[in-house]
Each structure stands twice: as structure tokens, then as C-alpha cells.
Amino acid sequence: ILPGVDVFGESREMSVLVSELVKDNLDMIIISKHMIPMLSKLNVEWKAIIPSQLCIYVHRSNPLFERKYLDFSNLNKEKFIVFSPKNDDSYMELLKHLAKKADFVPQISCYIQSETSFKINLELGNGVALLDSYTNLESENIKKFPLNIRNDIIAVWKSGKCRHCMEVFLELFETEA
């Protein structure tokens, strides 16, 4: 992508990414903006690099699949497929916050370890999933309903450790504030 700049990508659990950044084993991580509270005690900086919004993903077997639009309050009787709090406790906080605003307590179908497991459990009809639009798990059996709530994909690095090559990489992404 960039002459003289090595960029490698790897998919790992969110908690592992943060841990590896803290240990200086990674220069930069790419995560969902809802995770910022998880980083509050760390000396890090971040930049939004990919515009994204929260979405609900629904399996064809669910009657909600036939709707054209969903509001979070429409999910009060649904069971949610969720990230394990061990991997991303900020995900549960986000879900609880949205459910509270919609005047319900979310029911949990299953706790999963990775984004791939969301797809598997959605395909099995095990519940609905709250994810970024960037995740894009849509298929003929899974429908995505945007919620009109921004939740950008962000790059995170340790303060004072943004090397020139990282700045060049970040300049490739221009997003709206």
C-alpha cells in the first residue's frame, strides 16, 4: 500500500489486541469506537478511520426480518447474541445502555468469543446481534437494520509512539467528525 511502510493485519479478540498494544507488541490496533471506555485508564490516542454505525442483524426465521426498519425498542422481546464480557466488557455496557434508553433489559441468547461466531449463531437463528455496519454479516438469510447511531472504526496507539509510518497510514483515512 505504502512504499517503504510495512503494514500487517491480524484478527484477534478485542481484549488480546488491547493487551498486546499495552505490552508494545503492536504499534496500532483497529477497534470499534464503543471500546473507548475500555481504554480510559491507558495512555493512548485514537483517530476515527472508517465511518460506521450500529446495526441490528436479524435471521430470516425471525418475524422482524420482514420489516423495512427497526428501532431499538422493537427488540424488547428478542434474545441477543453478545460478545463475552471477558473479551469486550464495553460491548455489554453499550447494549445495556441502548436497552435502558428503550425501556427494557436485554435477554442474552449466548456469549461468543469472536465476530465469526456472530455469523454462525445468526445463521443458526440463535438471536439478534448488535454490531457495526462495517462488520457486514448480511446474506440471503441475515438482514442488517441500521440504527442511525454512529460507532466508527478507530485506530488506537500509545501516546507518544506514533511513528512517521503510522502517521502516513492514518492519513489514508479521512472521516467526518
Tab-separated table of C-alpha atoms in Angstrom:
chain	number	residue	atom	x	y	z
A	1	ILE	CA	0.000	0.000	0.000
A	2	LEU	CA	2.723	2.435	1.026
A	3	PRO	CA	6.267	2.315	-0.363
A	4	GLY	CA	8.709	1.640	2.465
A	5	VAL	CA	5.986	1.029	5.055
A	6	ASP	CA	5.193	-2.481	6.205
A	7	VAL	CA	1.546	-2.912	7.207
A	8	PHE	CA	0.421	-6.265	8.558
A	9	GLY	CA	-3.086	-7.210	9.595
A	10	GLU	CA	-4.261	-9.847	12.012
A	11	SER	CA	-7.632	-10.610	13.558
A	12	ARG	CA	-7.636	-11.227	17.316
A	13	GLU	CA	-10.066	-10.937	20.201
A	14	MET	CA	-10.501	-7.332	21.317
A	15	SER	CA	-9.064	-7.895	24.795
A	16	VAL	CA	-5.963	-9.508	23.256
A	17	LEU	CA	-5.478	-6.543	20.912
A	18	VAL	CA	-5.567	-4.071	23.801
A	19	SER	CA	-3.228	-6.234	25.877
A	20	GLU	CA	-0.736	-6.548	23.005
A	21	LEU	CA	-0.805	-2.776	22.450
A	22	VAL	CA	-0.078	-2.152	26.141
A	23	LYS	CA	2.842	-4.631	26.028
A	24	ASP	CA	4.275	-2.824	22.952
A	25	ASN	CA	3.811	-5.965	20.849
A	26	LEU	CA	1.605	-3.992	18.449
A	27	ASP	CA	2.083	-0.421	17.258
A	28	MET	CA	-1.563	0.198	16.486
A	29	ILE	CA	-4.888	-1.588	16.793
A	30	ILE	CA	-8.118	-1.114	14.878
A	31	ILE	CA	-11.256	-1.427	17.020
A	32	SER	CA	-14.817	-0.208	17.340
A	33	LYS	CA	-15.316	3.234	18.913
A	34	HIS	CA	-17.650	1.830	21.591
A	35	MET	CA	-14.499	0.384	23.202
A	36	ILE	CA	-13.072	3.788	24.172
A	37	PRO	CA	-14.255	3.385	27.815
A	38	MET	CA	-12.191	0.171	27.991
A	39	LEU	CA	-9.127	2.284	27.121
A	40	SER	CA	-9.796	5.105	29.599
A	41	LYS	CA	-7.037	4.092	32.028
A	42	LEU	CA	-4.459	3.671	29.277
A	43	ASN	CA	-2.268	6.416	27.869
A	44	VAL	CA	-3.476	6.131	24.267
A	45	GLU	CA	-4.587	8.288	21.375
A	46	TRP	CA	-7.077	7.380	18.687
A	47	LYS	CA	-8.478	8.516	15.357
A	48	ALA	CA	-11.694	7.532	13.593
A	49	ILE	CA	-10.672	5.939	10.298
A	50	ILE	CA	-13.801	4.251	8.930
A	51	PRO	CA	-17.295	5.721	9.323
A	52	SER	CA	-19.665	3.137	10.738
A	53	GLN	CA	-22.962	2.980	12.560
A	54	LEU	CA	-24.584	0.478	14.845
A	55	CYS	CA	-26.842	-2.084	13.204
A	56	ILE	CA	-29.050	-4.959	14.247
A	57	TYR	CA	-28.596	-8.200	12.328
A	58	VAL	CA	-31.642	-10.493	12.153
A	59	HIS	CA	-32.083	-14.039	10.782
A	60	ARG	CA	-34.749	-14.814	8.195
A	61	SER	CA	-36.627	-17.050	10.679
A	62	ASN	CA	-37.307	-14.019	12.909
A	63	PRO	CA	-40.550	-12.116	12.070
A	64	LEU	CA	-38.566	-8.848	12.348
A	65	PHE	CA	-36.738	-9.863	9.156
A	66	GLU	CA	-39.769	-8.745	7.097
A	67	ARG	CA	-39.694	-5.193	8.414
A	68	LYS	CA	-38.168	-2.334	6.464
A	69	TYR	CA	-36.889	-0.510	9.543
A	70	LEU	CA	-36.149	-1.385	13.163
A	71	ASP	CA	-35.878	0.841	16.190
A	72	PHE	CA	-34.043	-0.467	19.253
A	73	SER	CA	-37.334	-0.500	21.167
A	74	ASN	CA	-38.593	-3.161	18.711
A	75	LEU	CA	-36.058	-5.560	20.250
A	76	ASN	CA	-37.522	-5.736	23.753
A	77	LYS	CA	-38.586	-9.393	23.350
A	78	GLU	CA	-35.517	-10.527	21.410
A	79	LYS	CA	-32.569	-12.554	22.639
A	80	PHE	CA	-29.148	-11.110	21.853
A	81	ILE	CA	-26.011	-12.871	20.697
A	82	VAL	CA	-23.289	-10.939	22.556
A	83	PHE	CA	-19.533	-10.692	22.965
A	84	SER	CA	-18.252	-12.358	26.097
A	85	PRO	CA	-17.577	-9.660	28.726
A	86	LYS	CA	-14.138	-11.267	29.174
A	87	ASN	CA	-13.293	-10.133	25.637
A	88	ASP	CA	-15.153	-6.838	25.460
A	89	ASP	CA	-16.967	-5.587	28.562
A	90	SER	CA	-17.695	-2.273	26.826
A	91	TYR	CA	-19.950	-4.169	24.373
A	92	MET	CA	-22.257	-5.236	27.205
A	93	GLU	CA	-22.261	-1.697	28.575
A	94	LEU	CA	-23.292	-0.380	25.160
A	95	LEU	CA	-26.065	-2.974	24.825
A	96	LYS	CA	-27.379	-2.282	28.331
A	97	HIS	CA	-27.300	1.479	27.713
A	98	LEU	CA	-29.276	1.211	24.459
A	99	ALA	CA	-31.776	-1.198	26.015
A	100	LYS	CA	-32.258	1.057	29.045
A	101	LYS	CA	-32.967	4.022	26.747
A	102	ALA	CA	-35.562	1.819	25.001
A	103	ASP	CA	-37.012	0.822	28.405
A	104	PHE	CA	-36.090	-2.856	28.548
A	105	VAL	CA	-33.449	-5.224	29.890
A	106	PRO	CA	-31.729	-7.238	27.155
A	107	GLN	CA	-32.099	-11.019	27.199
A	108	ILE	CA	-28.946	-12.923	26.278
A	109	SER	CA	-29.078	-15.906	23.937
A	110	CYS	CA	-25.370	-16.756	24.034
A	111	TYR	CA	-21.942	-15.290	24.737
A	112	ILE	CA	-19.444	-15.605	21.923
A	113	GLN	CA	-15.700	-15.046	21.553
A	114	SER	CA	-15.323	-13.626	18.022
A	115	GLU	CA	-17.074	-11.871	15.160
A	116	THR	CA	-17.056	-15.155	13.224
A	117	SER	CA	-19.169	-16.672	15.989
A	118	PHE	CA	-21.751	-13.911	15.475
A	119	LYS	CA	-22.214	-15.086	11.880
A	120	ILE	CA	-22.503	-18.744	12.892
A	121	ASN	CA	-25.061	-18.054	15.626
A	122	LEU	CA	-27.038	-15.669	13.420
A	123	GLU	CA	-27.187	-18.354	10.703
A	124	LEU	CA	-28.458	-20.794	13.334
A	125	GLY	CA	-31.205	-18.325	14.304
A	126	ASN	CA	-29.952	-18.068	17.891
A	127	GLY	CA	-30.932	-14.413	18.311
A	128	VAL	CA	-30.217	-10.936	17.019
A	129	ALA	CA	-26.844	-9.184	17.056
A	130	LEU	CA	-25.812	-5.577	17.674
A	131	LEU	CA	-22.758	-4.819	15.546
A	132	ASP	CA	-21.132	-2.142	13.403
A	133	SER	CA	-22.266	-1.644	9.818
A	134	TYR	CA	-18.627	-2.234	8.900
A	135	THR	CA	-18.907	-5.839	10.137
A	136	ASN	CA	-21.448	-6.522	7.388
A	137	LEU	CA	-22.777	-10.022	8.011
A	138	GLU	CA	-25.649	-9.636	5.532
A	139	SER	CA	-26.634	-12.626	3.421
A	140	GLU	CA	-29.836	-14.002	1.963
A	141	ASN	CA	-30.628	-15.275	5.473
A	142	ILE	CA	-29.366	-12.321	7.529
A	143	LYS	CA	-30.688	-8.786	7.209
A	144	LYS	CA	-28.972	-5.650	8.501
A	145	PHE	CA	-31.010	-2.838	10.070
A	146	PRO	CA	-29.046	0.421	10.560
A	147	LEU	CA	-29.853	2.210	13.836
A	148	ASN	CA	-28.572	5.662	12.848
A	149	ILE	CA	-26.122	5.657	15.800
A	150	ARG	CA	-22.503	6.452	14.870
A	151	ASN	CA	-19.915	3.939	16.056
A	152	ASP	CA	-16.862	4.444	13.882
A	153	ILE	CA	-13.943	2.112	13.473
A	154	ILE	CA	-10.909	3.693	15.135
A	155	ALA	CA	-7.143	3.310	15.104
A	156	VAL	CA	-5.546	3.354	18.580
A	157	TRP	CA	-1.893	3.752	19.526
A	158	LYS	CA	0.097	4.533	22.662
A	159	SER	CA	0.592	8.267	23.284
A	160	GLY	CA	3.960	9.493	22.091
A	161	LYS	CA	4.541	6.378	19.986
A	162	CYS	CA	3.021	7.425	16.677
A	163	ARG	CA	5.878	6.946	14.252
A	164	HIS	CA	6.007	8.633	10.852
A	165	CYS	CA	4.886	5.479	9.046
A	166	MET	CA	1.827	5.321	11.304
A	167	GLU	CA	1.012	8.957	10.524
A	168	VAL	CA	1.250	8.167	6.807
A	169	PHE	CA	-1.068	5.192	7.316
A	170	LEU	CA	-3.597	7.314	9.245
A	171	GLU	CA	-3.573	9.982	6.515
A	172	LEU	CA	-5.058	7.397	4.152
A	173	PHE	CA	-8.288	7.638	6.127
A	174	GLU	CA	-10.245	10.848	6.186
A	175	THR	CA	-13.552	10.727	8.083
A	176	GLU	CA	-16.210	13.180	9.110
A	177	ALA	CA	-16.084	14.364	12.713
